[in-house]
């Protein structure tokens, strides 16, 4: 399973990444875009029941599940339009299993906030809107590609038209 840690700059994403991966792999600093290249850490998900299963099936070894955490640069308003490096990240984020959104709710004059003030509700809206805008771009592309197939008589493409239209309507709402 791959989980990306996403939010605005300077909210504690890299600190959380380091805690989850029990490492100091991600630099955690008090300035926006401290993380340029994604930090990747793999954590085994140990479960004592695996040993019981191994005994019952007479297995040789236990291979625990693992979670890959990816700490990426802070998302900023305008990311879906290609601001900073986010157009690159948004193209990859569609392939992850989960997105872990970290919101800043602490006030510390020594830690810069990119919007100049602490407002978790506003920050949540910024991130969600940027992700929605990226999804809208994707669904528009799929609608265009699908329309060509539907005009050519592809029955599966015809059946997808309604689904894509409903998805687009939902995202626009």
Coordinates of N, CA and C in Angstrom, one line a residue:
X1 N 0.8 -1.2 0.0 CA 0.0 0.0 0.0 C 0.9 1.2 0.0
X2 N 0.5 2.2 -0.8 CA 1.3 3.4 -0.9 C 0.4 4.6 -0.4
X3 N 0.9 5.4 0.5 CA 0.2 6.5 1.1 C 1.1 7.7 0.9
X4 N 0.5 8.8 0.3 CA 1.2 10.1 0.2 C 0.7 11.0 1.3
X5 N 1.7 11.7 1.9 CA 1.4 12.7 2.9 C 1.4 14.0 2.2
X6 N 0.2 14.7 2.2 CA -0.1 15.9 1.4 C -0.6 17.0 2.3
X7 N -0.1 18.2 2.1 CA -0.7 19.4 2.7 C 0.1 20.6 2.3
X8 N -0.3 21.7 2.9 CA 0.4 22.9 2.6 C 1.9 22.9 3.2
X9 N 2.7 23.7 2.8 CA 4.1 23.8 3.4 C 4.0 24.1 4.9
X10 N 5.0 23.7 5.6 CA 5.2 24.0 7.0 C 4.0 23.6 8.0
X11 N 3.5 22.4 7.7 CA 2.4 21.9 8.6 C 2.9 20.7 9.4
X12 N 4.0 20.2 9.1 CA 4.5 19.0 9.9 C 4.5 17.7 9.1
X13 N 4.4 17.8 7.8 CA 4.4 16.5 7.0 C 5.7 15.7 7.1
X14 N 6.8 16.4 7.0 CA 8.1 15.7 7.1 C 8.3 15.2 8.5
X15 N 7.9 15.9 9.5 CA 8.0 15.5 10.9 C 7.2 14.2 11.1
X16 N 5.9 14.2 10.6 CA 5.1 13.1 10.7 C 5.7 11.9 9.9
X17 N 6.2 12.1 8.7 CA 6.9 11.1 8.0 C 8.0 10.5 8.8
X18 N 8.9 11.3 9.4 CA 10.0 10.8 10.2 C 9.5 9.9 11.4
X19 N 8.4 10.3 12.0 CA 7.8 9.6 13.1 C 7.2 8.2 12.6
X20 N 6.5 8.3 11.5 CA 5.9 7.0 11.0 C 7.0 6.0 10.5
X21 N 8.0 6.5 9.9 CA 9.1 5.6 9.4 C 10.2 5.4 10.4
X22 N 10.1 6.0 11.6 CA 11.1 5.9 12.6 C 12.5 6.2 12.0
X23 N 12.6 7.3 11.3 CA 13.8 7.7 10.6 C 13.9 9.2 10.7
X24 N 15.0 9.7 10.2 CA 15.3 11.1 10.0 C 15.5 11.4 8.5
X25 N 14.9 10.6 7.7 CA 15.1 10.7 6.2 C 14.7 12.0 5.6
X26 N 13.6 12.6 6.2 CA 13.0 13.8 5.6 C 13.5 15.0 6.4
X27 N 14.1 16.0 5.7 CA 14.5 17.2 6.4 C 13.2 18.0 6.8
X28 N 13.1 18.3 8.1 CA 12.0 19.1 8.6 C 12.6 20.5 8.9
X29 N 12.2 21.5 8.1 CA 12.8 22.8 8.4 C 11.7 23.9 8.3
X30 N 11.9 25.0 8.8 CA 11.0 26.1 8.9 C 11.0 27.0 7.7
X31 N 10.8 26.5 6.5 CA 10.7 27.3 5.3 C 9.9 26.5 4.3
X32 N 9.1 27.1 3.4 CA 8.3 26.4 2.4 C 9.2 25.7 1.4
X33 N 8.8 24.6 1.0 CA 9.4 23.8 -0.1 C 10.8 23.3 0.4
X34 N 10.9 23.0 1.7 CA 12.1 22.3 2.2 C 12.2 20.9 1.5
X35 N 11.1 20.3 1.2 CA 11.1 19.0 0.5 C 11.0 19.3 -1.0
X36 N 12.0 18.9 -1.7 CA 11.9 19.1 -3.2 C 11.7 17.7 -3.8
X37 N 12.6 16.8 -3.5 CA 12.4 15.4 -4.0 C 11.6 14.6 -3.0
X38 N 10.6 13.8 -3.4 CA 9.8 13.0 -2.4 C 10.7 12.1 -1.5
X39 N 10.4 12.0 -0.2 CA 11.0 11.1 0.7 C 10.1 9.9 0.7
X40 N 10.8 8.7 0.7 CA 10.0 7.4 0.7 C 10.5 6.6 1.8
X41 N 9.6 6.0 2.6 CA 9.9 5.1 3.7 C 8.9 4.0 3.7
X42 N 9.4 2.8 3.9 CA 8.6 1.6 4.0 C 8.5 1.1 5.4
X43 N 7.3 0.8 5.9 CA 7.1 0.4 7.3 C 6.4 -0.9 7.2
X44 N 7.0 -1.9 7.9 CA 6.3 -3.2 8.0 C 5.1 -3.1 9.0
X45 N 4.0 -3.8 8.6 CA 2.9 -3.8 9.4 C 2.9 -5.2 10.1
X46 N 3.4 -5.3 11.3 CA 3.6 -6.6 12.0 C 2.2 -6.9 12.7
X47 N 1.9 -8.2 12.7 CA 0.7 -8.7 13.3 C 1.0 -10.0 13.9
X48 N 0.8 -10.1 15.2 CA 1.2 -11.3 15.9 C 0.4 -12.5 15.4
X49 N -0.7 -12.3 14.8 CA -1.5 -13.4 14.2 C -0.8 -14.2 13.1
X50 N 0.1 -13.5 12.5 CA 0.9 -14.1 11.4 C 1.6 -15.3 11.9
X51 N 2.2 -15.3 13.0 CA 2.9 -16.4 13.6 C 2.0 -17.6 13.8
X52 N 0.8 -17.3 14.3 CA -0.2 -18.4 14.5 C -0.6 -19.1 13.1
X53 N -0.7 -18.3 12.1 CA -1.0 -18.8 10.8 C 0.1 -19.6 10.3
X54 N 1.3 -19.1 10.4 CA 2.5 -19.8 10.0 C 2.6 -21.2 10.6
X55 N 2.3 -21.3 11.9 CA 2.3 -22.6 12.6 C 1.2 -23.5 12.0
X56 N 0.0 -23.0 11.8 CA -1.1 -23.9 11.3 C -0.8 -24.4 9.9
X57 N -0.2 -23.5 9.0 CA 0.0 -24.0 7.6 C 1.4 -24.5 7.4
X58 N 2.2 -24.7 8.6 CA 3.5 -25.2 8.5 C 4.4 -24.4 7.5
X59 N 4.3 -23.1 7.6 CA 5.1 -22.2 6.7 C 6.5 -22.0 7.2
X60 N 7.4 -21.6 6.3 CA 8.8 -21.4 6.6 C 9.1 -20.0 7.2
X61 N 8.4 -19.0 6.6 CA 8.7 -17.7 7.1 C 7.5 -16.8 7.0
X62 N 7.6 -15.7 7.7 CA 6.5 -14.7 7.7 C 7.0 -13.5 6.9
X63 N 6.1 -13.1 6.0 CA 6.4 -11.8 5.2 C 5.2 -10.9 5.6
X64 N 5.5 -9.9 6.4 CA 4.4 -9.0 6.8 C 4.1 -8.0 5.7
X65 N 2.9 -7.5 5.7 CA 2.5 -6.5 4.8 C 3.3 -5.2 5.1
X66 N 3.4 -4.3 4.2 CA 4.1 -3.1 4.4 C 3.3 -1.9 3.8
X67 N 3.6 -0.7 4.4 CA 3.1 0.5 3.9 C 4.2 1.4 3.4
X68 N 4.1 1.9 2.3 CA 5.1 2.9 1.7 C 4.5 4.3 1.9
X69 N 5.2 5.1 2.7 CA 4.8 6.5 2.9 C 5.7 7.3 2.0
X70 N 5.0 8.3 1.4 CA 5.8 9.3 0.5 C 5.5 10.7 1.0
X71 N 6.5 11.4 1.4 CA 6.5 12.7 1.9 C 6.8 13.6 0.7
X72 N 5.9 14.5 0.3 CA 6.2 15.3 -0.9 C 6.1 16.8 -0.5
X73 N 6.5 17.6 -1.4 CA 6.5 19.1 -1.1 C 5.1 19.6 -0.8
X74 N 5.0 20.6 0.0 CA 3.7 21.1 0.3 C 3.0 21.6 -0.9
X75 N 1.7 21.3 -1.0 CA 0.8 21.7 -2.0 C 0.5 23.2 -1.8
X76 N 0.4 24.0 -2.9 CA 0.1 25.4 -2.8 C -1.2 25.7 -3.6
X77 N -1.8 26.8 -3.3 CA -2.9 27.2 -4.2 C -2.4 27.5 -5.6
X78 N -3.2 27.0 -6.6 CA -2.8 27.1 -7.9 C -2.0 25.9 -8.5
X79 N -1.8 24.9 -7.6 CA -1.0 23.7 -8.0 C -1.6 23.0 -9.2
X80 N -2.9 23.0 -9.3 CA -3.6 22.3 -10.4 C -3.3 23.0 -11.7
X81 N -2.9 24.2 -11.7 CA -2.6 25.0 -12.9 C -1.1 25.0 -13.2
X82 N -0.4 24.1 -12.5 CA 1.0 24.0 -12.8 C 1.9 24.8 -11.9
X83 N 1.4 25.4 -10.8 CA 2.3 26.2 -9.9 C 3.4 25.3 -9.3
X84 N 4.6 25.8 -9.3 CA 5.7 25.2 -8.7 C 5.9 23.8 -9.4
X85 N 6.2 22.7 -8.6 CA 6.4 21.4 -9.1 C 5.1 20.5 -9.0
X86 N 4.1 21.1 -8.6 CA 2.9 20.3 -8.3 C 2.3 19.6 -9.5
X87 N 2.4 20.2 -10.7 CA 1.8 19.5 -11.8 C 2.4 18.1 -12.0
X88 N 3.7 18.0 -11.6 CA 4.4 16.7 -11.7 C 3.8 15.8 -10.6
X89 N 3.7 16.3 -9.4 CA 3.2 15.4 -8.3 C 1.7 15.0 -8.5
X90 N 0.9 15.9 -9.0 CA -0.5 15.6 -9.2 C -0.7 14.5 -10.2
X91 N 0.2 14.4 -11.2 CA 0.1 13.3 -12.2 C 0.4 12.0 -11.6
X92 N 1.2 11.9 -10.5 CA 1.6 10.7 -9.8 C 0.6 10.3 -8.7
X93 N 0.0 11.3 -8.1 CA -0.9 11.1 -7.0 C -2.1 10.2 -7.3
X94 N -2.5 10.2 -8.6 CA -3.6 9.4 -9.0 C -3.4 7.9 -8.8
X95 N -2.1 7.5 -8.6 CA -1.8 6.1 -8.5 C -1.6 5.6 -7.1
X96 N -1.8 6.4 -6.1 CA -1.6 6.0 -4.7 C -2.9 5.3 -4.2
X97 N -2.7 4.6 -3.1 CA -3.8 3.9 -2.5 C -4.5 4.8 -1.5
X98 N -3.8 5.8 -0.9 CA -4.5 6.7 0.0 C -3.7 8.0 0.1
X99 N -4.4 9.0 0.5 CA -3.8 10.3 0.7 C -4.0 10.7 2.1
X100 N -2.9 11.0 2.8 CA -3.0 11.4 4.2 C -2.8 12.9 4.3
X101 N -3.9 13.6 4.6 CA -3.9 15.0 4.6 C -3.5 15.5 6.0
X102 N -2.5 16.3 6.1 CA -2.1 16.9 7.4 C -2.4 18.3 7.4
X103 N -3.2 18.8 8.4 CA -3.6 20.2 8.5 C -2.9 20.8 9.7
X104 N -2.5 22.0 9.6 CA -1.9 22.8 10.7 C -3.0 23.4 11.5
X105 N -3.0 23.1 12.8 CA -3.9 23.7 13.7 C -3.2 24.4 14.9
X106 N -1.8 24.4 14.9 CA -1.1 25.0 15.9 C -0.6 26.4 15.6
X107 N -0.5 27.2 16.6 CA -0.1 28.6 16.3 C 1.3 28.7 16.9
X108 N 2.3 29.1 16.1 CA 3.7 29.3 16.5 C 4.3 30.4 15.6
X109 N 4.5 31.5 16.2 CA 5.1 32.7 15.4 C 6.4 32.3 14.8
X110 N 7.1 31.3 15.3 CA 8.4 31.0 14.7 C 8.3 30.1 13.5
X111 N 7.1 29.6 13.2 CA 6.9 28.7 12.1 C 6.0 29.4 11.0
X112 N 6.6 29.7 9.9 CA 5.9 30.5 8.8 C 4.7 29.7 8.3
X113 N 3.6 30.4 8.0 CA 2.5 29.8 7.3 C 2.4 30.5 5.9
X114 N 2.3 29.7 4.9 CA 2.3 30.3 3.5 C 1.1 31.2 3.3
X115 N 0.0 31.1 4.0 CA -1.1 32.0 3.8 C -1.1 33.2 4.8
X116 N -0.1 33.2 5.7 CA 0.1 34.3 6.7 C -0.7 34.1 7.9
X117 N -1.6 33.2 8.0 CA -2.4 33.0 9.2 C -2.9 31.5 9.4
X118 N -3.2 31.1 10.6 CA -3.7 29.8 10.8 C -5.2 29.7 10.7
X119 N -5.6 28.9 9.7 CA -7.0 28.7 9.4 C -7.2 27.3 8.8
X120 N -7.4 26.3 9.7 CA -7.5 24.9 9.2 C -8.6 24.7 8.2
X121 N -9.7 25.3 8.4 CA -10.8 25.2 7.4 C -10.5 25.7 6.0
X122 N -9.9 26.9 6.0 CA -9.4 27.4 4.7 C -8.4 26.5 4.0
X123 N -7.4 26.0 4.8 CA -6.4 25.2 4.3 C -6.9 23.9 3.7
X124 N -7.9 23.3 4.4 CA -8.5 22.1 3.9 C -9.2 22.4 2.6
X125 N -9.9 23.5 2.5 CA -10.6 23.9 1.2 C -9.6 24.1 0.1
X126 N -8.4 24.7 0.4 CA -7.4 24.9 -0.6 C -6.9 23.5 -1.2
X127 N -6.6 22.6 -0.3 CA -6.1 21.3 -0.7 C -7.2 20.5 -1.5
X128 N -8.4 20.5 -0.9 CA -9.4 19.7 -1.6 C -9.8 20.3 -3.0
X129 N -9.8 21.6 -3.1 CA -10.1 22.3 -4.4 C -9.0 22.0 -5.4
X130 N -7.7 22.0 -5.0 CA -6.6 21.7 -5.9 C -6.7 20.2 -6.4
X131 N -7.1 19.3 -5.5 CA -7.3 17.9 -5.9 C -8.5 17.8 -6.8
X132 N -9.5 18.5 -6.5 CA -10.7 18.4 -7.4 C -10.4 19.0 -8.8
X133 N -9.7 20.1 -8.8 CA -9.4 20.7 -10.1 C -8.5 19.7 -11.0
X134 N -7.6 19.0 -10.3 CA -6.8 18.0 -11.0 C -7.7 16.9 -11.5
X135 N -8.7 16.5 -10.7 CA -9.6 15.4 -11.1 C -10.5 15.9 -12.2
X136 N -10.9 17.1 -12.2 CA -11.7 17.7 -13.3 C -10.9 17.6 -14.6
X137 N -9.7 18.0 -14.5 CA -8.8 17.9 -15.8 C -8.7 16.5 -16.3
X138 N -8.6 15.6 -15.4 CA -8.5 14.2 -15.8 C -9.8 13.7 -16.4
X139 N -11.0 14.0 -15.8 CA -12.3 13.5 -16.3 C -12.6 14.2 -17.6
X140 N -12.2 15.5 -17.8 CA -12.4 16.1 -19.1 C -11.7 15.4 -20.2
X141 N -10.4 15.0 -19.9 CA -9.6 14.3 -20.9 C -10.3 12.9 -21.2
X142 N -10.8 12.2 -20.2 CA -11.4 10.9 -20.4 C -12.7 11.1 -21.1
X143 N -13.5 12.1 -20.9 CA -14.7 12.4 -21.6 C -14.4 12.6 -23.1
X144 N -13.4 13.4 -23.4 CA -13.0 13.6 -24.8 C -12.6 12.3 -25.5
X145 N -11.7 11.6 -24.8 CA -11.2 10.3 -25.4 C -12.4 9.3 -25.6
X146 N -13.2 9.3 -24.6 CA -14.4 8.3 -24.6 C -15.4 8.7 -25.7
X147 N -15.6 10.0 -25.9 CA -16.5 10.5 -26.9 C -16.1 10.0 -28.3
X148 N -14.8 10.0 -28.6 CA -14.3 9.5 -29.9 C -14.7 8.1 -30.1
X149 N -14.4 7.3 -29.0 CA -14.7 5.8 -29.1 C -16.2 5.6 -29.2
X150 N -17.0 6.4 -28.5 CA -18.5 6.2 -28.6 C -19.0 6.5 -30.0
X151 N -18.5 7.6 -30.6 CA -18.8 7.9 -32.0 C -18.5 6.8 -33.0
X152 N -17.4 6.1 -32.6 CA -17.0 5.0 -33.5 C -17.8 3.7 -33.3
X153 N -18.7 3.8 -32.3 CA -19.6 2.6 -32.1 C -19.2 1.7 -31.0
X154 N -18.2 2.1 -30.2 CA -17.8 1.3 -29.0 C -18.9 1.3 -28.0
X155 N -19.5 0.1 -27.7 CA -20.6 0.0 -26.8 C -20.2 0.3 -25.3
X156 N -19.0 -0.1 -24.9 CA -18.5 0.2 -23.6 C -18.3 1.7 -23.4
X157 N -17.8 2.3 -24.4 CA -17.6 3.8 -24.3 C -19.0 4.5 -24.2
X158 N -20.0 4.0 -24.9 CA -21.4 4.5 -24.7 C -21.8 4.4 -23.3
X159 N -21.6 3.2 -22.7 CA -22.0 3.0 -21.3 C -21.3 3.9 -20.3
X160 N -20.1 4.2 -20.6 CA -19.3 5.1 -19.7 C -19.7 6.6 -19.8
X161 N -20.3 7.0 -20.8 CA -20.7 8.4 -21.0 C -21.4 8.9 -19.8
X162 N -22.5 8.2 -19.3 CA -23.3 8.6 -18.2 C -22.4 8.7 -16.9
X163 N -21.6 7.7 -16.7 CA -20.8 7.7 -15.5 C -19.8 8.9 -15.5
X164 N -19.2 9.1 -16.6 CA -18.3 10.3 -16.7 C -19.0 11.6 -16.5
X165 N -20.2 11.7 -17.0 CA -21.0 12.9 -16.9 C -21.4 13.1 -15.4
X166 N -21.7 12.1 -14.7 CA -22.1 12.2 -13.3 C -20.9 12.5 -12.5
X167 N -19.7 11.9 -12.8 CA -18.5 12.2 -12.0 C -18.1 13.7 -12.2
X168 N -18.2 14.2 -13.4 CA -17.9 15.6 -13.7 C -18.8 16.5 -12.9
X169 N -20.1 16.2 -13.0 CA -21.1 17.0 -12.3 C -20.9 17.0 -10.8
X170 N -20.5 15.9 -10.2 CA -20.2 15.8 -8.8 C -19.0 16.6 -8.4
X171 N -18.0 16.5 -9.2 CA -16.7 17.3 -8.9 C -17.0 18.8 -9.1
X172 N -17.8 19.2 -10.0 CA -18.2 20.6 -10.2 C -19.0 21.1 -9.0
X173 N -19.8 20.3 -8.5 CA -20.6 20.7 -7.3 C -19.7 20.9 -6.1

